[in-house]
Short mmCIF file of N, CA and C in Angstrom, two decimals:
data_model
loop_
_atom_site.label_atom_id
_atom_site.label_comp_id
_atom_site.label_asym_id
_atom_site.label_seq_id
_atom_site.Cartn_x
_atom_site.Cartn_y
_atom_site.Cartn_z
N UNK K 581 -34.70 45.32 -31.42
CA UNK K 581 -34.51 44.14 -30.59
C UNK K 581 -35.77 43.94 -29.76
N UNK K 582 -36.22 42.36 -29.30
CA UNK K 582 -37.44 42.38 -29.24
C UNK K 582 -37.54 42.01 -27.28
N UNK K 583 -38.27 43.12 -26.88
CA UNK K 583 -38.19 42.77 -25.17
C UNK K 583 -37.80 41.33 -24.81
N UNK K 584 -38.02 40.65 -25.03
CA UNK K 584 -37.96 38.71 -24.57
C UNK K 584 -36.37 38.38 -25.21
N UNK K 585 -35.46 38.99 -26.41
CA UNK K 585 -34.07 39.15 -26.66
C UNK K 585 -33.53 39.89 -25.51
N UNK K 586 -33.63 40.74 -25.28
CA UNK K 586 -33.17 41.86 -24.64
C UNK K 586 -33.27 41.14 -22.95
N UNK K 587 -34.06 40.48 -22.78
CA UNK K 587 -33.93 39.80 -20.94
C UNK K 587 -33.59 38.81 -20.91
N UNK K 588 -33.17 38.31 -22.59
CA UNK K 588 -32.43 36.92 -22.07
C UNK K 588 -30.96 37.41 -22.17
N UNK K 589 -30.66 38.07 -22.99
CA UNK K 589 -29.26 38.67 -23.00
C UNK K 589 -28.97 39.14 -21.90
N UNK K 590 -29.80 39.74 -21.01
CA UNK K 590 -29.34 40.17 -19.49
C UNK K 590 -29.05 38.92 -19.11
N UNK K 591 -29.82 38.20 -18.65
CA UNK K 591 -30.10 36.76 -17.85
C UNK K 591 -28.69 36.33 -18.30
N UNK K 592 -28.25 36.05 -19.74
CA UNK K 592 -26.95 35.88 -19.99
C UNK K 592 -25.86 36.28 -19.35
N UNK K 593 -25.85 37.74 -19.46
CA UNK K 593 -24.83 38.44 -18.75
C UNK K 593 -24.50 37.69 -17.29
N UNK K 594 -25.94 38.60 -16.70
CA UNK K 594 -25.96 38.00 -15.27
C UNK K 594 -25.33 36.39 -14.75
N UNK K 595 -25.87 35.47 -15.61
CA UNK K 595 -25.49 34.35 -15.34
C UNK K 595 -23.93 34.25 -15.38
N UNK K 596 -23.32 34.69 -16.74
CA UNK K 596 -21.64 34.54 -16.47
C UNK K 596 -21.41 35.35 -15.20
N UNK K 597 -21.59 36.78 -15.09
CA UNK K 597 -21.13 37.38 -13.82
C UNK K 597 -20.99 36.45 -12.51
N UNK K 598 -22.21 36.39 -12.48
CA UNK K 598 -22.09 34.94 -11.66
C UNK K 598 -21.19 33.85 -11.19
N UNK K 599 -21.24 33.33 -12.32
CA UNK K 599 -20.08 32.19 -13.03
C UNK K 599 -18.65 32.44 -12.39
N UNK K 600 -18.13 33.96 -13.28
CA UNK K 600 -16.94 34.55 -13.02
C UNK K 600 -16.52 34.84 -11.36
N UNK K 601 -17.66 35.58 -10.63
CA UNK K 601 -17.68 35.86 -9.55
C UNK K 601 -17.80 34.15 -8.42
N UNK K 602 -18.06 33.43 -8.67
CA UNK K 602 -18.02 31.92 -8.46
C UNK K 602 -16.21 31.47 -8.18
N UNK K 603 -16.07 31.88 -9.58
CA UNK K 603 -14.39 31.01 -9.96
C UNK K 603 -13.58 32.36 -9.27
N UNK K 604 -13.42 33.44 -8.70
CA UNK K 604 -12.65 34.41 -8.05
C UNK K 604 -13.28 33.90 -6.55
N UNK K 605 -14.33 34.00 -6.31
CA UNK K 605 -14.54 33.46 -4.92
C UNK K 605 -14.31 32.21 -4.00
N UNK K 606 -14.38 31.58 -5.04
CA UNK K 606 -14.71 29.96 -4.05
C UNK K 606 -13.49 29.18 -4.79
N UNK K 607 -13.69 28.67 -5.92
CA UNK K 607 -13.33 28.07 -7.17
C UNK K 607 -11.43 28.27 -6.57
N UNK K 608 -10.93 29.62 -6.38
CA UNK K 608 -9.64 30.14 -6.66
C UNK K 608 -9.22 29.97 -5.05
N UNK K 609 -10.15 29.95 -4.30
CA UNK K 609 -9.41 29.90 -2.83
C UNK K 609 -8.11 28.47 -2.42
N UNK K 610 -8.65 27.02 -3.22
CA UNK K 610 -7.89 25.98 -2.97
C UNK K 610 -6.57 26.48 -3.53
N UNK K 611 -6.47 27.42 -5.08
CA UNK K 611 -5.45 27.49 -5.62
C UNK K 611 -4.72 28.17 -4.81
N UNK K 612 -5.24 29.67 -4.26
CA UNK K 612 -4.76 30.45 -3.59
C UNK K 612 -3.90 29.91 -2.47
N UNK K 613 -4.45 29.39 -1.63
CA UNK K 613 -4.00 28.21 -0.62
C UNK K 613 -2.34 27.98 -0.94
N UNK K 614 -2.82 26.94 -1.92
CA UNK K 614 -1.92 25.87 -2.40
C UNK K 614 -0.43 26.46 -2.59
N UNK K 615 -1.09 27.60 -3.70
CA UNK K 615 0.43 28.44 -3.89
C UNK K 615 0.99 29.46 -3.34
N UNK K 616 -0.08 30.20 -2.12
CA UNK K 616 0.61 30.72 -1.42
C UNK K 616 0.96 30.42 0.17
N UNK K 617 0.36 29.65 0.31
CA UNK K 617 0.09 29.15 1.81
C UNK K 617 -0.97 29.35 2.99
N UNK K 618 -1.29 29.55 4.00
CA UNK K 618 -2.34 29.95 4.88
C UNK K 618 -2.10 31.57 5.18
N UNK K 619 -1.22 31.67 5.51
CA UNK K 619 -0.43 32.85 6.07
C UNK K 619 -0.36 34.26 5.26
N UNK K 620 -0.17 33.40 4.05
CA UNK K 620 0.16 34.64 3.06
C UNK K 620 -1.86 35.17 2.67
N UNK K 621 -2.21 34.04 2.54
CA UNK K 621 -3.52 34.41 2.07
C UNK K 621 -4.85 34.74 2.83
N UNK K 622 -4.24 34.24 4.27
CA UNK K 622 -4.69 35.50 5.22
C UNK K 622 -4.44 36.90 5.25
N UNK K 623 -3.16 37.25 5.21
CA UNK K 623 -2.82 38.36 4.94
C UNK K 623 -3.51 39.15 3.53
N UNK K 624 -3.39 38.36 2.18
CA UNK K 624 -4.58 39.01 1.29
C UNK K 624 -5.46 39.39 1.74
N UNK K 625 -6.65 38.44 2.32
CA UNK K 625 -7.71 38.34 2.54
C UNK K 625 -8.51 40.07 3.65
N UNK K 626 -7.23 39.65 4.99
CA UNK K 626 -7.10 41.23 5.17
C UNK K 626 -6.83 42.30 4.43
N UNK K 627 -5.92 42.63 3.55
CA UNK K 627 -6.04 43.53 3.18
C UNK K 627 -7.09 44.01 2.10
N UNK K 628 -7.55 42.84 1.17
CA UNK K 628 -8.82 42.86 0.32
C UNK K 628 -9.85 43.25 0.84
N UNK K 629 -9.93 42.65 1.97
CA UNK K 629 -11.57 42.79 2.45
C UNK K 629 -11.62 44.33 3.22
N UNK K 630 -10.62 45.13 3.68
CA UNK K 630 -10.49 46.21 4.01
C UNK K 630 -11.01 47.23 3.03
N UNK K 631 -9.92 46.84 2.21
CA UNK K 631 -9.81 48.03 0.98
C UNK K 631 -11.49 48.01 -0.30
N UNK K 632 -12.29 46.66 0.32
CA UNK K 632 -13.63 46.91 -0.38
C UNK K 632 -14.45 47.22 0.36
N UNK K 633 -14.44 47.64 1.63
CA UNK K 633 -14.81 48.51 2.53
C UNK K 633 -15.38 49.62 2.00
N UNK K 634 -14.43 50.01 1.35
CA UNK K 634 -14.86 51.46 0.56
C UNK K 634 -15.58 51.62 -0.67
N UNK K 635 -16.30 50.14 -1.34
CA UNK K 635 -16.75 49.87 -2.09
C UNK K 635 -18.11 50.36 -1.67
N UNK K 636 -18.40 51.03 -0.55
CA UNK K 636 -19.58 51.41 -0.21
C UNK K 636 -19.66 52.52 0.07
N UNK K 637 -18.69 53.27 -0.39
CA UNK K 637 -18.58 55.07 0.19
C UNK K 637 -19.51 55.34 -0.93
N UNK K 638 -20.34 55.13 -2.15
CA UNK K 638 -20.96 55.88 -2.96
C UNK K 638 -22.24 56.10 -1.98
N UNK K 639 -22.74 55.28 -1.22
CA UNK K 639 -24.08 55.80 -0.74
C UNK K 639 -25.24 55.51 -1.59
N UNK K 640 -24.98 54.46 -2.57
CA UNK K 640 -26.23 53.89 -3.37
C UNK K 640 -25.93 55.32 -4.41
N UNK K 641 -25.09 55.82 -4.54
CA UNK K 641 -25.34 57.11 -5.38
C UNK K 641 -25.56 56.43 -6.67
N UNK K 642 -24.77 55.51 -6.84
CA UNK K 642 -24.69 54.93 -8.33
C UNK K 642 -26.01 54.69 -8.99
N UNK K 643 -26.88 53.88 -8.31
CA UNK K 643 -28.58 53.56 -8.40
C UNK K 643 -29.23 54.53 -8.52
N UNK K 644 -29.15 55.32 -7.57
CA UNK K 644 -30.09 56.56 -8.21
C UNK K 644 -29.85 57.17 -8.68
N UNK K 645 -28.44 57.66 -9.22
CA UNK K 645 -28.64 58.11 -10.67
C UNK K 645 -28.77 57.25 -12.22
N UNK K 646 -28.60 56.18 -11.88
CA UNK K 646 -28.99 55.15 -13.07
C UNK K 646 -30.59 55.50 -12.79
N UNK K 647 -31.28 55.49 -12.07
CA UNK K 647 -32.43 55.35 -12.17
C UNK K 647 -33.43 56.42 -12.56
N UNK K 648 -32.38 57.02 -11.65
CA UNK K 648 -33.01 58.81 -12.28
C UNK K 648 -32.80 59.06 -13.81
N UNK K 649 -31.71 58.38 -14.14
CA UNK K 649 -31.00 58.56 -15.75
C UNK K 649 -32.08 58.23 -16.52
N UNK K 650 -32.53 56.99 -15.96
CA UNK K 650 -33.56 56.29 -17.14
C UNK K 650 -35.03 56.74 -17.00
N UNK K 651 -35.35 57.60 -16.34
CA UNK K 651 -36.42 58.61 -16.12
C UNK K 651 -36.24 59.67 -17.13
N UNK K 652 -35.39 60.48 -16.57
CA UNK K 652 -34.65 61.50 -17.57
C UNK K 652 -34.73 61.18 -19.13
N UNK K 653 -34.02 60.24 -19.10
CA UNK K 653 -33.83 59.25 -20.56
C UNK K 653 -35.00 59.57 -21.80
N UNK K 654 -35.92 58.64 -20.59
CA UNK K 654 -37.35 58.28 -21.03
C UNK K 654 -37.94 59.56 -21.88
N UNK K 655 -37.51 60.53 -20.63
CA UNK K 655 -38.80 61.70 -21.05
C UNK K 655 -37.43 62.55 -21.84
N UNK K 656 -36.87 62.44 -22.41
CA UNK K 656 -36.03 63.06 -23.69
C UNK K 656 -35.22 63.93 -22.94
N UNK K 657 -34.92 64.22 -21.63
CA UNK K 657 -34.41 65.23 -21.28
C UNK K 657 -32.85 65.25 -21.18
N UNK K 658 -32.23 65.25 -21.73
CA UNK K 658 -30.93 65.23 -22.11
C UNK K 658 -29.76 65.81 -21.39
N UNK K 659 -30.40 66.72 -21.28
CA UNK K 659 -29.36 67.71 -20.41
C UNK K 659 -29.35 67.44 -18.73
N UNK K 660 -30.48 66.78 -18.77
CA UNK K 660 -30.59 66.36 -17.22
C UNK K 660 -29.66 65.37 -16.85
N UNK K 661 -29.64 64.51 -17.95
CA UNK K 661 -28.99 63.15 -18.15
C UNK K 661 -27.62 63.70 -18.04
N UNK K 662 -26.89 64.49 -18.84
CA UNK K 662 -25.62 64.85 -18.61
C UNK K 662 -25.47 65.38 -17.75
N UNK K 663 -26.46 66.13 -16.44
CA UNK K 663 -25.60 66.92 -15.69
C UNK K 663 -25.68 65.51 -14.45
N UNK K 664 -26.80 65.04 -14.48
CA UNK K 664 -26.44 64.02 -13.63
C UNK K 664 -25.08 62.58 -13.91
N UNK K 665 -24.81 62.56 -15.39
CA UNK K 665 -23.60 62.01 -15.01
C UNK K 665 -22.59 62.49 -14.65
N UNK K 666 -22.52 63.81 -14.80
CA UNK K 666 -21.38 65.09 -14.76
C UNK K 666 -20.91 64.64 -12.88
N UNK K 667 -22.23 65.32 -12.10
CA UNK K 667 -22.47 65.41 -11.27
C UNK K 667 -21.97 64.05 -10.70
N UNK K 668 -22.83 62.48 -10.29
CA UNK K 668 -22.36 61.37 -9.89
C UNK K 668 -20.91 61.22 -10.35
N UNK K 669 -19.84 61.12 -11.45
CA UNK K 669 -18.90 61.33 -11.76
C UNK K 669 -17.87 62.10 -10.94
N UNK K 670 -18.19 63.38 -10.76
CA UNK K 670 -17.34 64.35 -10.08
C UNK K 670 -17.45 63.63 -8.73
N UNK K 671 -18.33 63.56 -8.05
CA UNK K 671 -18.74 63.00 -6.43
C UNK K 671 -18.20 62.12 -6.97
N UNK K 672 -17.96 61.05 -7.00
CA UNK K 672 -16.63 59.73 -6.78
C UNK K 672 -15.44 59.78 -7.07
N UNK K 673 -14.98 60.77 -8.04
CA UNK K 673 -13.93 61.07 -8.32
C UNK K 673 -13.51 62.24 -6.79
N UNK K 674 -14.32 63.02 -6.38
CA UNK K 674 -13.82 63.82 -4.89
C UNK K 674 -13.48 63.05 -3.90
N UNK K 675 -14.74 62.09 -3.81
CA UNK K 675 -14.40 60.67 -2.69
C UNK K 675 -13.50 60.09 -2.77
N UNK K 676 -13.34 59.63 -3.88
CA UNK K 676 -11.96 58.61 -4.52
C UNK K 676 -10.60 59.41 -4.05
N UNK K 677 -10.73 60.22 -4.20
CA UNK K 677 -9.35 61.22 -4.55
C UNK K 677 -8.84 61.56 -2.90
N UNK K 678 -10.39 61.73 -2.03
CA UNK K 678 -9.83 61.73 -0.97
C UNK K 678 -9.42 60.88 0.52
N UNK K 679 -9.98 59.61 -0.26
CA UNK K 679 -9.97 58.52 0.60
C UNK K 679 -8.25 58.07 0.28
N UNK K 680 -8.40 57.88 -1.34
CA UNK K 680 -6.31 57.47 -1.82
C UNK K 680 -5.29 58.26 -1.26
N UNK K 681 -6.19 59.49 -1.00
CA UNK K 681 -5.30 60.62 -0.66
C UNK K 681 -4.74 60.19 1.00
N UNK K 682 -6.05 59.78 2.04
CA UNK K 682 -6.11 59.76 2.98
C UNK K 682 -5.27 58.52 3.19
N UNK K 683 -5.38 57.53 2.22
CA UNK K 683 -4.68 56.55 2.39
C UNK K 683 -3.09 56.40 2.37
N UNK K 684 -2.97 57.46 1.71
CA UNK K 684 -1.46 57.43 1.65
C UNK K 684 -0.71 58.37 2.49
N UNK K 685 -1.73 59.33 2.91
CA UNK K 685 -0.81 59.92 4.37
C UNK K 685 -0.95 58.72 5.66
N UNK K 686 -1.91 58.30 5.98
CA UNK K 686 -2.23 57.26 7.17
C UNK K 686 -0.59 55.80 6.62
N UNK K 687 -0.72 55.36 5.03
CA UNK K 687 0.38 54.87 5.27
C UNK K 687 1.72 55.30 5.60
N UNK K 688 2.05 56.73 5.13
CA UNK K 688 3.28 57.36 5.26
C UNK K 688 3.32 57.54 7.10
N UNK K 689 2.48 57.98 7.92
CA UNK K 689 2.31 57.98 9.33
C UNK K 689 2.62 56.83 9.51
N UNK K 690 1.19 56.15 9.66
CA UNK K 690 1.52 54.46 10.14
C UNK K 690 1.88 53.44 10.15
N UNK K 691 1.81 53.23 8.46
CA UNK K 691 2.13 51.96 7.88
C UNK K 691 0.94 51.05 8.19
N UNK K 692 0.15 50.00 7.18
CA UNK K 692 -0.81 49.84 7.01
C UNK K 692 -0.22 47.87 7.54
N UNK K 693 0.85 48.05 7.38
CA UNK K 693 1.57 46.87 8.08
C UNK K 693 1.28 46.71 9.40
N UNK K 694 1.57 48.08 10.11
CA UNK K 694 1.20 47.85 11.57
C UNK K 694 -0.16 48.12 11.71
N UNK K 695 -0.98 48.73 10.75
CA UNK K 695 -2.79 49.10 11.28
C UNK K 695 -2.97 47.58 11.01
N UNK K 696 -2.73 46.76 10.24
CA UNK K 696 -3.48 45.32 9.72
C UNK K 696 -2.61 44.78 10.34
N UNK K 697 -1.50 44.24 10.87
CA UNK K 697 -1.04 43.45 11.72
C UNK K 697 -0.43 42.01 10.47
N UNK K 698 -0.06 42.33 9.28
CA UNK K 698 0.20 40.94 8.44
C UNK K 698 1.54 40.81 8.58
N UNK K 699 1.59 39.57 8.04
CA UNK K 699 2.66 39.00 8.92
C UNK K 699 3.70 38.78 7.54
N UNK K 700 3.08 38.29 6.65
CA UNK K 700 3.82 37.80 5.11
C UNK K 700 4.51 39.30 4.11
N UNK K 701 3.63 40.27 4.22
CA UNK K 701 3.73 40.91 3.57
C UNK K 701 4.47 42.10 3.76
N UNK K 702 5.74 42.67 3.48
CA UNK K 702 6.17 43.91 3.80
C UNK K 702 5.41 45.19 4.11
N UNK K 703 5.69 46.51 4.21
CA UNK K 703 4.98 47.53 4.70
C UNK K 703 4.90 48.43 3.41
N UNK K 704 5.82 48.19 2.43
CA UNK K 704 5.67 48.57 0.83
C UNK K 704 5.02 47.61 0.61
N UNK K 705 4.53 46.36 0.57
CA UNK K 705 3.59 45.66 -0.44
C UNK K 705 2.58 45.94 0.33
N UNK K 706 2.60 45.65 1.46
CA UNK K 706 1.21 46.12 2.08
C UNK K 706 0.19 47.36 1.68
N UNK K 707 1.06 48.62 1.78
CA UNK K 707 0.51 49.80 1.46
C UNK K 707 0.24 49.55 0.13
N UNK K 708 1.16 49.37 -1.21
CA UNK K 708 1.03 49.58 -1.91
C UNK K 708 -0.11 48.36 -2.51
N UNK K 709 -0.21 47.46 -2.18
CA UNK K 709 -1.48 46.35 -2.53
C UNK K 709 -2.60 47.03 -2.19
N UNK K 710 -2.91 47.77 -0.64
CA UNK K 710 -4.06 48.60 -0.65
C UNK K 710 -4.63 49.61 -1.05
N UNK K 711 -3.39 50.54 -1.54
CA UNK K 711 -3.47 51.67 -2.49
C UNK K 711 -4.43 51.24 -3.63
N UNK K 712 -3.60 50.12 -4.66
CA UNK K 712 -3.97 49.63 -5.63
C UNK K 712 -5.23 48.63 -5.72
N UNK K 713 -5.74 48.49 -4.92
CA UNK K 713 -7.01 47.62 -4.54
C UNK K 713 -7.94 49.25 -4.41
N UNK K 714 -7.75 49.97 -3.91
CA UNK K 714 -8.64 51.19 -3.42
C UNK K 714 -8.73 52.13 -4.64
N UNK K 715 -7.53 52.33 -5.76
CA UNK K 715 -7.66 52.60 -7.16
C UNK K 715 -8.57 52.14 -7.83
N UNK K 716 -8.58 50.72 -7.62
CA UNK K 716 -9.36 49.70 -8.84
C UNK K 716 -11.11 50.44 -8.38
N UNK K 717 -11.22 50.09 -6.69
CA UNK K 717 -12.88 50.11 -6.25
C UNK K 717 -13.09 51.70 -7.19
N UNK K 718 -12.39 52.50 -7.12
CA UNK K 718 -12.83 53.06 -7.64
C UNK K 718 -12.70 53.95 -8.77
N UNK K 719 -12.09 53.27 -9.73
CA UNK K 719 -12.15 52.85 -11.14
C UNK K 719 -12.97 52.44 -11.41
N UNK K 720 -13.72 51.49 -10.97
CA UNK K 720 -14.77 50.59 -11.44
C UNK K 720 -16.09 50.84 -10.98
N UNK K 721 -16.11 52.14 -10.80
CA UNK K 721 -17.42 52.20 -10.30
C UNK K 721 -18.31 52.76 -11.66
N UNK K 722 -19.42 52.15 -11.70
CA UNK K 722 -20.29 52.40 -12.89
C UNK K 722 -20.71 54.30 -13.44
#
């Protein structure tokens, strides 16, 4: 594949990401609105924007080991490459494990109903919407 294929196919990518990230952000808020009301989608909005909070516990770890990877990569070293995914892998999976963890004693104590103050949403959907929002961040981490 020829370098000038290969950066438009990014540019591609990038551009839908974009796109997609467009129609979840902006695009979906009138709908959101519409069908759930002000109230209710305040209450999302809190608990979303909380729970990606933690979308930043890696510490840029992710980058530098992509970056280090493709160093590694480069110069054939293989084993470096695996221990550093080994390694970044395990560290988010410890973080992960102990933030969900943390999350679900703080809800069993507090209830995440009364830490966020929402008004629409029960103290089981509450918790359990932030649980499952705090699963995904980090599921999805590269």
């Amino acid at each position: 594949m020829s370098t000038y294929k290969a950066i438009a196919k990014n540019y591609a990518a990038n551009v839908f990401g974009m796109g997609v990230n467009f129609l979840n952000q902006i695009a979906m808020v009138p709908l959101f609105i519409s069908l759930w009301g002000i109230n209710k989608y305040a209450d999302w909005i809190l608990i979303t924007a909380l729970s990606s909070f933690f979308s930043m516990s890696n510490l840029g770890l992710n980058q530098a080991t992509n970056n280090e990877f493709v160093i590694k990569f480069q110069q054939k070293d293989y084993i470096s490459c695996i221990k550093l995914l080994t390694n970044s892998f395990l560290f988010v999976l410890a973080v992960g494990i102990l933030f969900i963890l943390g999350s679900i004693v703080l809800s069993l104590l507090f209830g995440f109903k009364n830490i966020l103050h929402t008004t629409t949403f029960n103290e089981k959907e509450t918790s359990s919407i932030f649980i499952l929002l705090l699963l995904n961040i980090f599921n999805s981490y590269d």
